[in-house]
PDB file of C-alpha atoms and ligand atoms in Angstrom:
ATOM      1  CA  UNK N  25      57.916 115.513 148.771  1.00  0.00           C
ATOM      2  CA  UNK N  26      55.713 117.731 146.408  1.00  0.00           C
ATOM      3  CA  UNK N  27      52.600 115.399 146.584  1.00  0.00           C
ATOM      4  CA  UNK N  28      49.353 116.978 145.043  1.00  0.00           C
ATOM      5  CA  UNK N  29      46.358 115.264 147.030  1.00  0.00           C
ATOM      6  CA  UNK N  30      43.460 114.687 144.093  1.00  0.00           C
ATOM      7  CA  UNK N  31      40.521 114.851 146.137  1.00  0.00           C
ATOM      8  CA  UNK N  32      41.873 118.981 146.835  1.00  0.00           C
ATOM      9  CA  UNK N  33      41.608 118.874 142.745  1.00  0.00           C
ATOM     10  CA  UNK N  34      38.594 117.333 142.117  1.00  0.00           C
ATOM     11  CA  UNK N  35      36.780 119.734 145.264  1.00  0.00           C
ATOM     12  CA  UNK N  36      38.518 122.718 144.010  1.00  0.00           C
ATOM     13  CA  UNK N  37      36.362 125.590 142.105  1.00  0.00           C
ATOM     14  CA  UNK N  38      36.152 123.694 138.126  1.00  0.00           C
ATOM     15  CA  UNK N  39      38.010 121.032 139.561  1.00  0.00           C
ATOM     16  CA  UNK N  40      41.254 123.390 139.104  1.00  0.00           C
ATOM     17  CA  UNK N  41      43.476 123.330 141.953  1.00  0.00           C
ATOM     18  CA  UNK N  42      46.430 125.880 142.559  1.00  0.00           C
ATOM     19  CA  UNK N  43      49.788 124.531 144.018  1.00  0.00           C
ATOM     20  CA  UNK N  44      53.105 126.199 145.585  1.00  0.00           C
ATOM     21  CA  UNK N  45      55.982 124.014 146.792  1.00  0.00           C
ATOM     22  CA  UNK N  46      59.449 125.136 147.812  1.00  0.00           C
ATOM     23  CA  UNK N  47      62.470 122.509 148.548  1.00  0.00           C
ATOM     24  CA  UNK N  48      65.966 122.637 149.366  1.00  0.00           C
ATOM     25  CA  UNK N  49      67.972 121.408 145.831  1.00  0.00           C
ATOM     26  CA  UNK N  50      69.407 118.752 147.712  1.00  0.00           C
ATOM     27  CA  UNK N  51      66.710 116.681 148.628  1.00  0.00           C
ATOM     28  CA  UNK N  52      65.944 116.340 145.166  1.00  0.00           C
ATOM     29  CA  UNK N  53      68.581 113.631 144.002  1.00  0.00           C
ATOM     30  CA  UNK N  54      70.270 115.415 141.463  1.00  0.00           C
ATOM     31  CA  UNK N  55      72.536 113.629 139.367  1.00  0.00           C
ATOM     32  CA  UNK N  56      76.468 114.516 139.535  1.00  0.00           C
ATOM     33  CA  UNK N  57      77.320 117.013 136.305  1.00  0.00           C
ATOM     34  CA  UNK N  58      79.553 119.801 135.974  1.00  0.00           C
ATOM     35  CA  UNK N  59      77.234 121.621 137.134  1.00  0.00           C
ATOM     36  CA  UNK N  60      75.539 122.258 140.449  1.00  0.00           C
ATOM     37  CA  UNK N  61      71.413 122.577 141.064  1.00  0.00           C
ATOM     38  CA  UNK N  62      71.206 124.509 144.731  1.00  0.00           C
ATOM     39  CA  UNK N  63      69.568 126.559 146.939  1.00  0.00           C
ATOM     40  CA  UNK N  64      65.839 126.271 146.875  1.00  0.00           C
ATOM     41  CA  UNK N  65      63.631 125.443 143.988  1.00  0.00           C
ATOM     42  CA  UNK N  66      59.915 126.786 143.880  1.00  0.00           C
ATOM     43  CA  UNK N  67      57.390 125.004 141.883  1.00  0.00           C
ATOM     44  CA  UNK N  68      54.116 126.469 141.358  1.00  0.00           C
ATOM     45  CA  UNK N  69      51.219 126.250 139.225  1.00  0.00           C
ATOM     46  CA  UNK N  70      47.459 124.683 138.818  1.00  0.00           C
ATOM     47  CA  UNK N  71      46.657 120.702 138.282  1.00  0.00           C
ATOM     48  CA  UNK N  72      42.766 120.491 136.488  1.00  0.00           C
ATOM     49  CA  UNK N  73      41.023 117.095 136.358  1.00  0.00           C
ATOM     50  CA  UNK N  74      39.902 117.570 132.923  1.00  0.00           C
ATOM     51  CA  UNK N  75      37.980 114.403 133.390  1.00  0.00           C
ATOM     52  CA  UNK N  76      40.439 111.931 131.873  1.00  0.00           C
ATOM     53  CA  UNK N  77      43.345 113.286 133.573  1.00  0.00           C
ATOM     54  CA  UNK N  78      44.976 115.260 135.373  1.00  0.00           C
ATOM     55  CA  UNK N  79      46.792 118.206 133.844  1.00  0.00           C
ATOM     56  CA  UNK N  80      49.671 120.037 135.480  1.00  0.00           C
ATOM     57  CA  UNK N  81      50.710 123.578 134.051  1.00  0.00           C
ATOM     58  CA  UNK N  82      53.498 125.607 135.959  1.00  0.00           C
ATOM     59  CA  UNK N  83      56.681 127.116 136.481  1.00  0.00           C
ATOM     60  CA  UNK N  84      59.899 125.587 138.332  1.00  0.00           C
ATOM     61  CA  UNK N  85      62.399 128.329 139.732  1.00  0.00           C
ATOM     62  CA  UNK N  86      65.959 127.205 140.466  1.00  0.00           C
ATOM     63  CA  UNK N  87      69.575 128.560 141.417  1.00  0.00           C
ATOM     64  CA  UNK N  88      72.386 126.715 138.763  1.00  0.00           C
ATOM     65  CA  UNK N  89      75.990 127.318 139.650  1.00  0.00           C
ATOM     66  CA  UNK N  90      78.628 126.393 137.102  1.00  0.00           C
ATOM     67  CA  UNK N  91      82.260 127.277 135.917  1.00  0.00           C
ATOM     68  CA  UNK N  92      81.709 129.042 132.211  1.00  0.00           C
ATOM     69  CA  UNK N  93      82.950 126.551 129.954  1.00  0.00           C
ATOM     70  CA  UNK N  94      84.853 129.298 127.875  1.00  0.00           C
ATOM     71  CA  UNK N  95      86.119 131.943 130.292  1.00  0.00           C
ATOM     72  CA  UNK N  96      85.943 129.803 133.467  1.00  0.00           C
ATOM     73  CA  UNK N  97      84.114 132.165 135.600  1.00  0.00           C
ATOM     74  CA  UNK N  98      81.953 131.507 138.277  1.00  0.00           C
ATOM     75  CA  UNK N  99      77.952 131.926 137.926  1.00  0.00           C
ATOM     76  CA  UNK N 100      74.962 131.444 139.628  1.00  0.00           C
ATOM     77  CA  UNK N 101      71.796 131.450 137.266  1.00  0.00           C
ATOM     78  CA  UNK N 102      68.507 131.735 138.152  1.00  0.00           C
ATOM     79  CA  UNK N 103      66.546 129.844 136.219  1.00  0.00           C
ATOM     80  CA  UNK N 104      62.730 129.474 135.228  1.00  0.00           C
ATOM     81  CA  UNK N 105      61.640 126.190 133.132  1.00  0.00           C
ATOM     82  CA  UNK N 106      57.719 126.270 132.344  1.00  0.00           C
ATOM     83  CA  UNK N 107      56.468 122.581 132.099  1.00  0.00           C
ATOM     84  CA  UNK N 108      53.397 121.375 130.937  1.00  0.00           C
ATOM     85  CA  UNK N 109      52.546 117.196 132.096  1.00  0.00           C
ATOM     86  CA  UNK N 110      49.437 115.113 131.988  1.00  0.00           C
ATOM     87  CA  UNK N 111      49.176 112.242 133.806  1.00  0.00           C
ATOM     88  CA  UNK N 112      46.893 109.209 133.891  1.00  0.00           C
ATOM     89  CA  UNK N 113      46.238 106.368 135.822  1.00  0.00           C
ATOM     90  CA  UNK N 114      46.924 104.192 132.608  1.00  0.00           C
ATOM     91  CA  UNK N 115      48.675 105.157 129.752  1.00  0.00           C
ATOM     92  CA  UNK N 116      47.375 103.923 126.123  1.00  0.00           C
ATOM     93  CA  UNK N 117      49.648 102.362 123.720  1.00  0.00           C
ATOM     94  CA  UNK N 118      49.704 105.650 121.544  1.00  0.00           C
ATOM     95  CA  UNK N 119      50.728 108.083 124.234  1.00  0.00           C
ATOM     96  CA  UNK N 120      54.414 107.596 125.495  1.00  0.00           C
ATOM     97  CA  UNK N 121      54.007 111.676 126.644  1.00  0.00           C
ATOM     98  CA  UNK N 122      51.477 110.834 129.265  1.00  0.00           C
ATOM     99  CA  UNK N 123      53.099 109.767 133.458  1.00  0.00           C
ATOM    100  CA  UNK N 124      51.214 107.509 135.425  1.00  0.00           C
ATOM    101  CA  UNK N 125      50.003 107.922 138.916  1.00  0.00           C
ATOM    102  CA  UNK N 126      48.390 105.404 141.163  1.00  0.00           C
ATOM    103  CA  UNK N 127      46.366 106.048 144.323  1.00  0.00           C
ATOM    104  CA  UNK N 128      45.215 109.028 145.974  1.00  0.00           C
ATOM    105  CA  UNK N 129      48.239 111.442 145.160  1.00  0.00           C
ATOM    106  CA  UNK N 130      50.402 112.414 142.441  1.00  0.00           C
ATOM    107  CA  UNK N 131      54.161 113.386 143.412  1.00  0.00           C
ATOM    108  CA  UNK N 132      55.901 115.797 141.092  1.00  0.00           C
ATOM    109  CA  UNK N 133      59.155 115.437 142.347  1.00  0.00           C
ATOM    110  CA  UNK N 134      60.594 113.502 140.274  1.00  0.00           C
ATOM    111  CA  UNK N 135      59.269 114.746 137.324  1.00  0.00           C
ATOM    112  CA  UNK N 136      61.006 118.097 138.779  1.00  0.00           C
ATOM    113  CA  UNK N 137      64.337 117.234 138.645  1.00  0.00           C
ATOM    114  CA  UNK N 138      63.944 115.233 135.211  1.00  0.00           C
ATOM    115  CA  UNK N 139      62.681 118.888 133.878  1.00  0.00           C
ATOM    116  CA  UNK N 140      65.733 120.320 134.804  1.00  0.00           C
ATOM    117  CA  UNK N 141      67.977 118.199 134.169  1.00  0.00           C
ATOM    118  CA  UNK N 142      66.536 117.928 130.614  1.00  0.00           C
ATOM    119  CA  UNK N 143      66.406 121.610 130.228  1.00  0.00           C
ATOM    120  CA  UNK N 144      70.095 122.317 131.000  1.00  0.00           C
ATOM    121  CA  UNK N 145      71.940 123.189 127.753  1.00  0.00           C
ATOM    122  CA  UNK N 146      74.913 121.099 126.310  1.00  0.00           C
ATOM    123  CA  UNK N 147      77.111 123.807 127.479  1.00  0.00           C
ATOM    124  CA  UNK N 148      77.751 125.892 130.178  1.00  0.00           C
ATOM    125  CA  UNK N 149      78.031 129.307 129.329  1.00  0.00           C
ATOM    126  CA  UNK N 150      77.727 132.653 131.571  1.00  0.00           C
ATOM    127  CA  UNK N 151      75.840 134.012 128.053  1.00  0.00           C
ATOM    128  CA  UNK N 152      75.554 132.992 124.701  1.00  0.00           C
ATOM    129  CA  UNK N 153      78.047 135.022 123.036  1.00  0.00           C
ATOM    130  CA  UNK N 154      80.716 134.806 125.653  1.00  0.00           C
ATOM    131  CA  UNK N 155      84.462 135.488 124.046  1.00  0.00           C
ATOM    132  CA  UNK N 156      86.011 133.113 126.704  1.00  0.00           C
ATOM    133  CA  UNK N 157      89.844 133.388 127.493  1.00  0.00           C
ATOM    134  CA  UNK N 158      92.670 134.308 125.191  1.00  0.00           C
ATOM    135  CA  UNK N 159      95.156 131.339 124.700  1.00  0.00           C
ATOM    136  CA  UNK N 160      97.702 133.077 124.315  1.00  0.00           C
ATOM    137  CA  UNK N 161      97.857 135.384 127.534  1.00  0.00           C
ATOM    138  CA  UNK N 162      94.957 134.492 129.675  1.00  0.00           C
ATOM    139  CA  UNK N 163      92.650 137.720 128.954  1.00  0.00           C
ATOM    140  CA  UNK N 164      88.965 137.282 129.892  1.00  0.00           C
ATOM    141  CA  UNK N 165      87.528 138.496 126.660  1.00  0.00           C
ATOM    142  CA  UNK N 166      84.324 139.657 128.485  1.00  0.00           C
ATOM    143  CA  UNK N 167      86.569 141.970 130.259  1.00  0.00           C
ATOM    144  CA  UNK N 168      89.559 143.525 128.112  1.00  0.00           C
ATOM    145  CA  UNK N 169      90.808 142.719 125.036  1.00  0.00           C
ATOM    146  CA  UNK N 170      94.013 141.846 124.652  1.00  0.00           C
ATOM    147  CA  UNK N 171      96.714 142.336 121.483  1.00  0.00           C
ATOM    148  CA  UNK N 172      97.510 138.469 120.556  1.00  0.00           C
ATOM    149  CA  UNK N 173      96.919 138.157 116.752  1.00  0.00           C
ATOM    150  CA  UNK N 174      95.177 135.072 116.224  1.00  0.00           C
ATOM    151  CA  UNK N 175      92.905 134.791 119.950  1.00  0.00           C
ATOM    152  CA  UNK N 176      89.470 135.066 118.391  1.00  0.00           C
ATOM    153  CA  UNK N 177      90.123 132.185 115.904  1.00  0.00           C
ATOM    154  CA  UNK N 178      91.418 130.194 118.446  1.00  0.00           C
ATOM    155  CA  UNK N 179      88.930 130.566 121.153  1.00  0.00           C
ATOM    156  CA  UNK N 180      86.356 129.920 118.422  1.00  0.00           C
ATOM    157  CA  UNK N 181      88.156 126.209 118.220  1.00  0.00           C
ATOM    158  CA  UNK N 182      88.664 125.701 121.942  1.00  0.00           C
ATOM    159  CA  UNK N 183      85.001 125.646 121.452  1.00  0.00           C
ATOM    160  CA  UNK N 184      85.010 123.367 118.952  1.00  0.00           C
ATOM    161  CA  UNK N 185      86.802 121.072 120.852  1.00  0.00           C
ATOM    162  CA  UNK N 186      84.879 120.895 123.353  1.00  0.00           C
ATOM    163  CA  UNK N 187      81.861 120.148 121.903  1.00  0.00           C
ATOM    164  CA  UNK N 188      83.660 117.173 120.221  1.00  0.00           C
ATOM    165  CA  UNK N 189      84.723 116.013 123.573  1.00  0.00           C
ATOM    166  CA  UNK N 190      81.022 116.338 125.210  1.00  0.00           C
ATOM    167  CA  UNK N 191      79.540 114.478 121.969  1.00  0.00           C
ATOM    168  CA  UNK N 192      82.259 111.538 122.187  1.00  0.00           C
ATOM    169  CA  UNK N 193      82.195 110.880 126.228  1.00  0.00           C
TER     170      UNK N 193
HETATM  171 ZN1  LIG Z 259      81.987 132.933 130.104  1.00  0.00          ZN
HETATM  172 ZN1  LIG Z 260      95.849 137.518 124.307  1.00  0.00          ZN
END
């Protein structure tokens, strides 16, 4: 689906080629998480044949849509994940880093969704220092604090918990 032809690259001006794709998220295979990958992703960027491959350097835009783990709020994310990939048409023994194409194309897509499925954090948070919910009566700490004693300490080892749980499953 986003297929760089090489002889556009090896034509181009210094053999540097500049590429735009868009795609619906859902043609992209991604795997079931608690999190969702929609709307449209937009990949851009330049491929050069450096004359012993073929390097890729670009941006991939994307839409994430998750339930905060901590105050179980809805959000949306854009997201932008900067990749840098070199592929070959054989890989030596010493460089596991390197993808391998074959023929007169290289397809990205793939290596797409593996980028941002790798780049997704262990946790799902609508920001870093979100205060989540009190236990005790429900508050959204993001939004009001409330007067239960204790709710910091014990949203601090929901937390805790939870990593626990993601590290053991
Ligand atoms: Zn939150
Ligand atoms: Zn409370």
């Amino acid at each position: 689906m986003m297929k760089i032809k090489l002889s556009d690259v090896n034509n181009a001006n210094g053999k540097r080629y500049k590429f735009a794709f868009s795609a619906a998220a859902d043609k992209f295979d991604f795997p079931i998480e608690d999190y969702r990958i929609n709307g449209t992703l937009k990949v851009s960027g330049t491929v050069e044949n450096t004359g012993i491959s073929y390097c890729f350097k670009g941006t991939i835009e994307c839409d994430k849509h998750f339930i905060c783990d901590r105050c179980l709020e809805e959000v949306t994310e854009k997201q932008v994940h900067a990749f840098k990939e070199v592929y070959k048409e054989k890989m030596s023994v010493n460089e596991p880093d390197v993808n391998i194409f074959s023929g007169d194309f290289i397809d990205i897509t793939k290596l797409v969704r593996d980028i941002v499925v790798a780049e997704q954090p262990i946790n799902n948070l609508c920001k870093p220092d979100c205060k989540g919910l009190c236990l005790k009566c429900g508050t959204n700490l993001n939004k009001s604090e409330c007067n239960c004693d204790d709710a910091a300490a014990d949203t601090r080892l929901t937390v805790l918990g939870k990593l626990l749980e993601k590290k053991i499953h």
